[in-house]
XYZ file of C-alpha atoms in Angstrom:
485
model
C -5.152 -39.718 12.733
C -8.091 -40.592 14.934
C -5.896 -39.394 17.777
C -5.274 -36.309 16.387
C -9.104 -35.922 15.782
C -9.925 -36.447 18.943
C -7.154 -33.391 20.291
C -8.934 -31.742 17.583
C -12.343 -31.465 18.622
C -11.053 -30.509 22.578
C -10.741 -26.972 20.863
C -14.314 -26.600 20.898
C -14.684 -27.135 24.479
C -17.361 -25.280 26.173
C -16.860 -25.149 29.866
C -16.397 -21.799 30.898
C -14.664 -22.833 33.780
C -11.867 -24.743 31.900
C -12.196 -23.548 28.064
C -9.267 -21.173 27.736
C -7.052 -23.054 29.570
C -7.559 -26.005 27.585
C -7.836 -24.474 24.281
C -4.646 -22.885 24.656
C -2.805 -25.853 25.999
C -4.556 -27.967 22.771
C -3.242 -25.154 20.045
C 0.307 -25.280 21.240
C 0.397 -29.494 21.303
C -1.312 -29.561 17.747
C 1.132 -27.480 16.303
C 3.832 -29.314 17.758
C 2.182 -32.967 16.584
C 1.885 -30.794 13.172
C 5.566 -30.227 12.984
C 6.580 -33.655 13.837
C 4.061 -35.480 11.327
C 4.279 -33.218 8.358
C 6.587 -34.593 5.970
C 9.072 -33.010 3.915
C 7.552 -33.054 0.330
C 4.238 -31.122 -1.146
C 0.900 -32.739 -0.049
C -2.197 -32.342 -2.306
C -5.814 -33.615 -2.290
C -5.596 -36.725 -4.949
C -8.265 -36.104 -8.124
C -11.538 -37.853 -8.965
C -9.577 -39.531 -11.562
C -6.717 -40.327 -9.306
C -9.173 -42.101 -6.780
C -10.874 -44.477 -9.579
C -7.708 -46.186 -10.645
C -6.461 -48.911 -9.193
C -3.815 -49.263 -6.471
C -1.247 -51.014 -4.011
C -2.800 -51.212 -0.744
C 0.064 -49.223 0.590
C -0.174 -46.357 -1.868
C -3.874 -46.234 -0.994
C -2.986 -46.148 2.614
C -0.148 -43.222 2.405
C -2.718 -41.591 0.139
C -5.333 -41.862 2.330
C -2.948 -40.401 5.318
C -2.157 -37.301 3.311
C -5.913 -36.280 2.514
C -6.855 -36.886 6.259
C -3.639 -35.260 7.216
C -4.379 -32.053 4.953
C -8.007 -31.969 6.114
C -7.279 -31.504 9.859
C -5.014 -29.092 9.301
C -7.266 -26.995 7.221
C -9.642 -27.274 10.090
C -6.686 -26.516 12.531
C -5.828 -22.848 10.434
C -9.689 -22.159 10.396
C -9.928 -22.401 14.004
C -6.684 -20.408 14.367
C -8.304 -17.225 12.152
C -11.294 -16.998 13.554
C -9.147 -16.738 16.894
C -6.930 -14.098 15.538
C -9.922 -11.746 14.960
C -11.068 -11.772 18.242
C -10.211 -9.016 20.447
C -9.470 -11.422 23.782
C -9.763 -14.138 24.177
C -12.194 -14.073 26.835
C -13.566 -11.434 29.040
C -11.608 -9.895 31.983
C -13.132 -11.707 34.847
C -11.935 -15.162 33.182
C -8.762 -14.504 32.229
C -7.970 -12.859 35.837
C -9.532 -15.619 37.364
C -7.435 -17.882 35.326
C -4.393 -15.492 36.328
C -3.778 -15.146 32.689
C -2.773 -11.499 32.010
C -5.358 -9.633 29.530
C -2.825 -9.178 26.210
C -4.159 -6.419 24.000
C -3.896 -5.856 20.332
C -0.236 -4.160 20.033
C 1.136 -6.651 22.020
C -0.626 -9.443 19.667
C 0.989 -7.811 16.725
C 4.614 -7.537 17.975
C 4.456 -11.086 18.665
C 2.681 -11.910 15.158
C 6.050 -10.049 14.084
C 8.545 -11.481 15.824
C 7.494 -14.951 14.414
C 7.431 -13.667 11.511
C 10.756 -11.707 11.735
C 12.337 -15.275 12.794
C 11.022 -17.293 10.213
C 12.509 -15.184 7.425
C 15.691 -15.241 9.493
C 15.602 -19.141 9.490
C 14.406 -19.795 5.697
C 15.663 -16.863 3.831
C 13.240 -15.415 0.854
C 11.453 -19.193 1.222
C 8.459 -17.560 2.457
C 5.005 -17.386 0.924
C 4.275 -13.540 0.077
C 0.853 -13.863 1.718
C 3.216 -14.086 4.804
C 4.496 -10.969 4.504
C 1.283 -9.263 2.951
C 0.300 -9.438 7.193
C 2.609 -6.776 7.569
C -0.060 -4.497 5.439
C -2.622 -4.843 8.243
C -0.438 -2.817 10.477
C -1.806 0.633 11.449
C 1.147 2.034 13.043
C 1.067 6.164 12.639
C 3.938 7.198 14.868
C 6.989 5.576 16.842
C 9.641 7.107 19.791
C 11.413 9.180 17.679
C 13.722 9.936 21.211
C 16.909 8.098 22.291
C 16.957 4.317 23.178
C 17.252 3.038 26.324
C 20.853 2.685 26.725
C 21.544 6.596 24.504
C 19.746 7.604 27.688
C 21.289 6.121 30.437
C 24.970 7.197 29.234
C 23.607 10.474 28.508
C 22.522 10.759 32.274
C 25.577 9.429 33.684
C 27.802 12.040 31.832
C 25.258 14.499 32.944
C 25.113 13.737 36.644
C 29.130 13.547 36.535
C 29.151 17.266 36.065
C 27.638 17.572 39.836
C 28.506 17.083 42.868
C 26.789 14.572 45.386
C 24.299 16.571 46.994
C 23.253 18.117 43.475
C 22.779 14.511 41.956
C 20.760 13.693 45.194
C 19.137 16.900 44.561
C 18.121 15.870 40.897
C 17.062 12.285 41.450
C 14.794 13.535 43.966
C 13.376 15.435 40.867
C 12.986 12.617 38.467
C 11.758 10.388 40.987
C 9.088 13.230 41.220
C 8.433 13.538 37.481
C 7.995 9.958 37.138
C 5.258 9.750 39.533
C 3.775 12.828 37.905
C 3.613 11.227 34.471
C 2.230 8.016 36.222
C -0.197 10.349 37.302
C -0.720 11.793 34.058
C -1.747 8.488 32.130
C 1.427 9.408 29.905
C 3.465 5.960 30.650
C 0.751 3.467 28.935
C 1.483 6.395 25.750
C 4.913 5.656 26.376
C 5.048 1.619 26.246
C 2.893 1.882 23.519
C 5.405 3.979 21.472
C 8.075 1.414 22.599
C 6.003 -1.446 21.232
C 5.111 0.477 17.836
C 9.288 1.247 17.779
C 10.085 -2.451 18.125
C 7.359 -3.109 16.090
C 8.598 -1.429 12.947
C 12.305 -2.074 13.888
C 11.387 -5.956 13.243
C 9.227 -4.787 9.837
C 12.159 -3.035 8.576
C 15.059 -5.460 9.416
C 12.811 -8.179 7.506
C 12.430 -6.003 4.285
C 16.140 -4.660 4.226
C 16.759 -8.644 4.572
C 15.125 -9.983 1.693
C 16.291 -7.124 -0.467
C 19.561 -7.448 0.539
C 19.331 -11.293 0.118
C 17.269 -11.195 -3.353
C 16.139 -8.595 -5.266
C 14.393 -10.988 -7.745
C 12.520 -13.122 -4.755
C 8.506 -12.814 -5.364
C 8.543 -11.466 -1.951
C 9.770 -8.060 -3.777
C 6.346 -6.858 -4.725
C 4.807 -7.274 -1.166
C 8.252 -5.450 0.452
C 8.469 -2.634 -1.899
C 4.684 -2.109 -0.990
C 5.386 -2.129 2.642
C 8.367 0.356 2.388
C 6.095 2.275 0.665
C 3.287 2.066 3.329
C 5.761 2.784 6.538
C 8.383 4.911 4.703
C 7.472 8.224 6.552
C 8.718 5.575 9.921
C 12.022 4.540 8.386
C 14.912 5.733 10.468
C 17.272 8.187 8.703
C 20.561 5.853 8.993
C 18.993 3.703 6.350
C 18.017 6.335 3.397
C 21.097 6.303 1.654
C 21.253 2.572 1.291
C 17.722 2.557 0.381
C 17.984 5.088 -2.772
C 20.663 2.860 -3.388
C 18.995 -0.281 -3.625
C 15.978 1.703 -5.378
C 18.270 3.051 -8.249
C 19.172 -0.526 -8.898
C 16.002 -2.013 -9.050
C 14.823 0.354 -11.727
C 17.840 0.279 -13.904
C 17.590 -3.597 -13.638
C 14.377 -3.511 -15.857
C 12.974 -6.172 -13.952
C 10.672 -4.204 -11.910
C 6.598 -4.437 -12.714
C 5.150 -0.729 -13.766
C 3.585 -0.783 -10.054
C 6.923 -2.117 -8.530
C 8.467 1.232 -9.694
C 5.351 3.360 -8.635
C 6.295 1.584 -4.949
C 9.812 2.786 -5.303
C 8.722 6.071 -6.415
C 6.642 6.741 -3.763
C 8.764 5.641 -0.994
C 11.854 7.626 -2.322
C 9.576 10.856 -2.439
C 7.554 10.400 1.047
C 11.382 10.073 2.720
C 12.386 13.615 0.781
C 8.758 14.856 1.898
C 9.592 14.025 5.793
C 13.161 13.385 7.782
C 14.862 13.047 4.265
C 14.501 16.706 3.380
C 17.324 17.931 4.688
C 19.427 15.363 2.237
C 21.520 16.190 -0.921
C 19.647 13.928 -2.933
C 18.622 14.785 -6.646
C 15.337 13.071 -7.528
C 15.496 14.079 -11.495
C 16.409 10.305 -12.246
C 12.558 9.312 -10.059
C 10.590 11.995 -12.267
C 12.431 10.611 -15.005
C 10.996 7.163 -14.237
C 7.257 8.223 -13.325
C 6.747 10.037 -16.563
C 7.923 6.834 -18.457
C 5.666 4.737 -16.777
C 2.940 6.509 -16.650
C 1.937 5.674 -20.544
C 1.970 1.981 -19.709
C -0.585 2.350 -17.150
C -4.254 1.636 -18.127
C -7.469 0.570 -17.687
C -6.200 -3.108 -18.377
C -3.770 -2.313 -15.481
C -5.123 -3.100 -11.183
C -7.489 -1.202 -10.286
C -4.841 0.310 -7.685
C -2.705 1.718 -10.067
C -4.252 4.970 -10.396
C -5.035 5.396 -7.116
C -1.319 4.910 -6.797
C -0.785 7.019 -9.152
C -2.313 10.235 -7.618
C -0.572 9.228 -4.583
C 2.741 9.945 -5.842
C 1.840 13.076 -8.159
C 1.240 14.035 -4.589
C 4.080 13.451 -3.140
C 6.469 14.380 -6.248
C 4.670 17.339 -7.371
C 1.809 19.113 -4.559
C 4.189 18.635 -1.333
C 7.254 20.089 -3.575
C 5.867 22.475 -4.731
C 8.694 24.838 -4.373
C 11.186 22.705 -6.188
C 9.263 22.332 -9.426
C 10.599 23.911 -12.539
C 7.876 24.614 -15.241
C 8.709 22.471 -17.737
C 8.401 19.747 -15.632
C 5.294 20.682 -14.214
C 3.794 20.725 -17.469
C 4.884 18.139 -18.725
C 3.255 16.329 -15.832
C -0.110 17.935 -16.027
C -0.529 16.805 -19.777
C 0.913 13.671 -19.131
C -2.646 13.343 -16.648
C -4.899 14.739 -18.902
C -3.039 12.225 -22.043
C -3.797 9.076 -19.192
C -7.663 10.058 -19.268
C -7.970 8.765 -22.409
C -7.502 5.064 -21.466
C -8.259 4.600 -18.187
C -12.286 3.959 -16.477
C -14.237 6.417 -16.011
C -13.520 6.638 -11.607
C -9.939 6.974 -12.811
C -10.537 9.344 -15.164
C -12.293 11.720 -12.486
C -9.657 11.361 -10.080
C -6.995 12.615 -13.034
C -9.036 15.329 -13.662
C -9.566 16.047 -10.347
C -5.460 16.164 -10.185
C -4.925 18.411 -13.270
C -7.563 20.822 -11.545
C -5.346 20.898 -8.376
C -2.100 21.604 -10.258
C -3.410 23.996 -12.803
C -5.202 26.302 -9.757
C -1.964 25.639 -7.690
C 0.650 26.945 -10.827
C -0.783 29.832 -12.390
C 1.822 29.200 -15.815
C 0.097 26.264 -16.270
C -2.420 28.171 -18.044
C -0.338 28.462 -21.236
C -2.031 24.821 -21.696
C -5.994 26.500 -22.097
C -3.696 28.527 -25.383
C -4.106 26.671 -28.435
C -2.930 29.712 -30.590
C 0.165 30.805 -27.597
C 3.608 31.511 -29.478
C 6.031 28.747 -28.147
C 9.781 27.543 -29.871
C 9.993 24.075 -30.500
C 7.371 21.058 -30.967
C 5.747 18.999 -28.429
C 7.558 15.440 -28.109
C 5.318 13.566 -25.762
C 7.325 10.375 -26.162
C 10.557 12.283 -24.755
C 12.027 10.621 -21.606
C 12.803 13.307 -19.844
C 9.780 15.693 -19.456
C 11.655 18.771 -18.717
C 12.794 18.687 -22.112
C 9.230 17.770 -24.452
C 8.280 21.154 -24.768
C 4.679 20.598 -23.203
C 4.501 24.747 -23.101
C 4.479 23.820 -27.000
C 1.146 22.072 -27.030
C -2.730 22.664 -25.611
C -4.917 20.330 -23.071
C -6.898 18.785 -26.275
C -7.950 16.420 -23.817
C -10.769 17.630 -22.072
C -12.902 18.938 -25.142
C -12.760 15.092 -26.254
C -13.300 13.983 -22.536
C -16.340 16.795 -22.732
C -18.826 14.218 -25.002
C -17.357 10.963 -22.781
C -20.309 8.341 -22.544
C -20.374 8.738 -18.565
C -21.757 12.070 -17.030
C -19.497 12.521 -14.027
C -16.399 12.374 -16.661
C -18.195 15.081 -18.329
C -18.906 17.283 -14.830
C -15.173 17.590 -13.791
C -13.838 18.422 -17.908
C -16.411 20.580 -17.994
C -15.540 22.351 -15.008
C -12.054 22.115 -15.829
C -12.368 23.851 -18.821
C -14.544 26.989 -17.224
C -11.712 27.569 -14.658
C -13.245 25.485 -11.613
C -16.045 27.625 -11.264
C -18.475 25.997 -8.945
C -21.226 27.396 -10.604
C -22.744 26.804 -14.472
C -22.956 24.056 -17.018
C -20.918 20.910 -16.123
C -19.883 21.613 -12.550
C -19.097 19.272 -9.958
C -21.016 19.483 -6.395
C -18.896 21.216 -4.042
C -18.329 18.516 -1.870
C -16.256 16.758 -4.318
C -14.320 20.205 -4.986
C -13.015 20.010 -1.718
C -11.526 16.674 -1.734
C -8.276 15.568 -2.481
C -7.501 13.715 -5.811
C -7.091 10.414 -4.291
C -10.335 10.774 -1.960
C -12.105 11.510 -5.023
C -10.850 8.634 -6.739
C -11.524 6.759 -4.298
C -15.008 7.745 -3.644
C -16.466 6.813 -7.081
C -14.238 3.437 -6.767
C -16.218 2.530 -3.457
C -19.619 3.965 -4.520
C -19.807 1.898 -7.724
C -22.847 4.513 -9.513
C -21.091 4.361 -12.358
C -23.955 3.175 -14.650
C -24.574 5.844 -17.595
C -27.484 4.280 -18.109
C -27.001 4.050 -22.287
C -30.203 3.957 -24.258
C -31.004 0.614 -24.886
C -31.571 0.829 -28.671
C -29.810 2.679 -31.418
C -31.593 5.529 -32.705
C -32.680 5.823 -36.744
C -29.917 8.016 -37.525
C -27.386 5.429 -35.914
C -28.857 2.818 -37.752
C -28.748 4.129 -41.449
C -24.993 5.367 -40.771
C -23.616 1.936 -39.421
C -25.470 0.236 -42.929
C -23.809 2.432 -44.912
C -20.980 1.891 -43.644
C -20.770 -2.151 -43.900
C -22.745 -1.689 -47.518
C -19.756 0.973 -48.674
C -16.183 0.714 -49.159
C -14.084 2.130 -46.389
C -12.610 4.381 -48.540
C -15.280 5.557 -50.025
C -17.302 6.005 -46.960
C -14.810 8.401 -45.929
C -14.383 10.449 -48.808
C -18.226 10.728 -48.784
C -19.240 11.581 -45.224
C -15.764 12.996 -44.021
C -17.297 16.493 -44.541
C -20.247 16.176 -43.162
């Protein structure tokens, strides 16, 4: 151990001359000491209590081996995330001089990926979820979409076949040309970067098919379904089928969290939303779903969950917006407005914010302002299906309770729900908010944290005398004596 404290403390060495290339060297050989000392079964700090009683010399020894042992390698992972969040690790003129070439951040991340990619190879679904959760940190927007390498290079060998010699010559003069012109053009460091991003999420996706594949009950299966969600609108076409597949399964398995089946939801409908749309794929069964769950979602629930929420009302309902029947769009609008009632008050606004965009985006859905409309059948708001609830049946009751809500922002948007959006009048939200999205609007109240309605700090008179009747009184009584007042 006082061998390995003494590698150790060589990683703060402060030479410029000599520091990278001897903290690099010491990383590598403490990692490999790590993996030859570590043993096979769970280490632990020993208790207060633990350290008081008395021992064998050789338990105390062993026990005093594992707490050193787990100490430097604390210190060891410490030192390795503080140099993870560097950008380089040095400046340009070092690591030249060094002739070490300057690796920037994609490149850092495939190979973060590739380790990763090979450790769940090696141990299965063994794997710590925080692991995995690294994967989330990914900002990845867009991939080569064209041909791989070797697509290519048979499709330009049939081409050239259909030529004769001094045409081919002719042509490879070209492209020898139009590579030096993108060269030129700054497009080829566009290019590798694509290729990186491509491999990139090629390595993401073979892990998550992997573990599903291997386990759908692993505890990895939260942090996957999250990250198909997250990088679904990159997901190659081959593998939609198999995932609505493995997504059908998962639900009807029951074993799924609430915000497990929001993932799936969201994932299924941001595939239909991009390359998937051209798929014979009926999505009743995922409506289906989301209207069940979203009555077990509540201000008990993560603070996510609404946010995630709007995200896939979104993508189910406001990108398909030509493939919505009525009844289902109604059914969806008072299922928000019903969800208002028991969630926080930044929830709350971004709901409301949501039933404002689908109301003003389906004119029918103004049926639901008609409290005295003539409708066939009764609302049945515990239906599965929503297309079949009769919501045209019923009236948004909602937002004239949600109008006298304790918090004033929750009483700005159902005000100015109820008056038709105007942006003008009693109630109305500023215009800057009118403009954003349901999500953004969740999401600013969520990050601005003003939600203090700054409640009088006493009970007025009136307050008082009713609450002492009450507790003086019968319940029964009570009501039958103020119930018409």
């Amino acid at each position: 151990m006082g061998k390995l404290k003494e590698l150790r403390s060589m990683l703060g060495e402060a030479d410029p001359d000599v520091c990278l290339t001897v903290r690099k060297l010491v990383m590598v050989s403490i990692c490999e000491v790590f993996k030859d000392i570590i043993p096979g079964y769970r280490l632990r700090m020993p208790s207060a209590k633990e350290k008081e009683q008395r021992m064998k010399q050789e338990t105390k020894k062993l026990m005093d081996f594992e707490a050193a042992l787990l100490l430097s390698y604390k210190t060891y992972l410490e030192f390795l995330e503080i140099t993870a969040k560097r950008k380089t690790f040095g400046n340009s003129y070092r690591t030249k001089r060094l002739g070490f070439v300057d690796i920037s951040l994609p490149q850092n991340s495939l190979q973060i990926v590739r380790a990763i990619t090979k450790m769940v190879k090696n141990v299965g679904t063994d794997v710590q979820p925080k692991v995995l959760e690294t994967f989330m940190a990914l900002k990845i927007k867009e991939v080569n979409t064209e041909a791989t390498d070797g697509k290519k290079k048979m499709q330009r060998k049939e081409r050239f076949q259909k030529f004769s010699r001094r045409e081919r010559k002719h042509l490879k003069q070209k492209e020898d040309l139009e590579k030096e012109l993108q060269e030129t053009r700054a497009s080829e460091d566009r290019q590798k970067r694509l290729q990186m991003n491509t491999e990139i999420v090629q390595m993401v996706f073979l892990t998550f098919f992997r573990i599903l594949k291997q386990d759908i009950k692993s505890s990895l299966l939260p942090v996957v379904l999250e990250g198909l969600a997250k990088f679904s609108h990159l997901i190659n076409i081959e593998f939609f089928h198999d995932l609505f597949v493995v997504f059908n399964q998962l639900i009807d398995s029951g074993e799924l969290t609430h915000r497990e089946i929001l993932h799936c939801i969201q994932t299924a409908f941001t595939i239909l939303s991009g390359q998937g749309a051209a798929l014979n794929i009926d999505p009743t069964c995922f409506y289906t779903n989301m209207y069940q769950v979203l009555l077990h979602i509540h201000a008990g629930s993560s603070p996510d969950d609404a946010g995630l929420v709007l995200a896939c009302v979104d993508v189910m309902i406001t990108r398909r917006k030509k493939q919505m029947n009525q009844q289902r769009v109604l059914a969806y609008i008072k299922r928000l407005t019903t969800m208002c009632l028991q969630h926080l008050p930044e929830a709350v606004c971004g709901f409301l914010a949501g039933t404002r965009c689908l109301v003003s985006m389906f004119p029918y859905a103004e049926v639901l302002y008609d409290q005295e409309a003539e409708s066939s059948g009764v609302y049945m708001p515990y239906l599965p299906q929503p297309e079949h609830c009769n919501a045209n049946s019923t009236a948004l009751w909602e937002l004239y309770a949600l109008r006298k809500h304790f918090h004033p922002e929750v009483r700005k948007f159902a005000n100015s729900v109820l008056c038709a959006y105007s942006a003008s009048g009693r109630g109305h939200v500023s215009a800057d908010l009118t403009k954003k999205t349901p999500s953004e609007v969740f999401s600013f109240f969520l990050k601005k944290e003003l939600f203090d309605p700054n409640l009088p700090a006493k009970p007025s008179n009136k307050t008082k005398k009713i609450v002492s009747d009450f507790r003086n009184e019968d319940f029964k009584q009570y009501l039958s004596k103020h119930l018409g007042q």
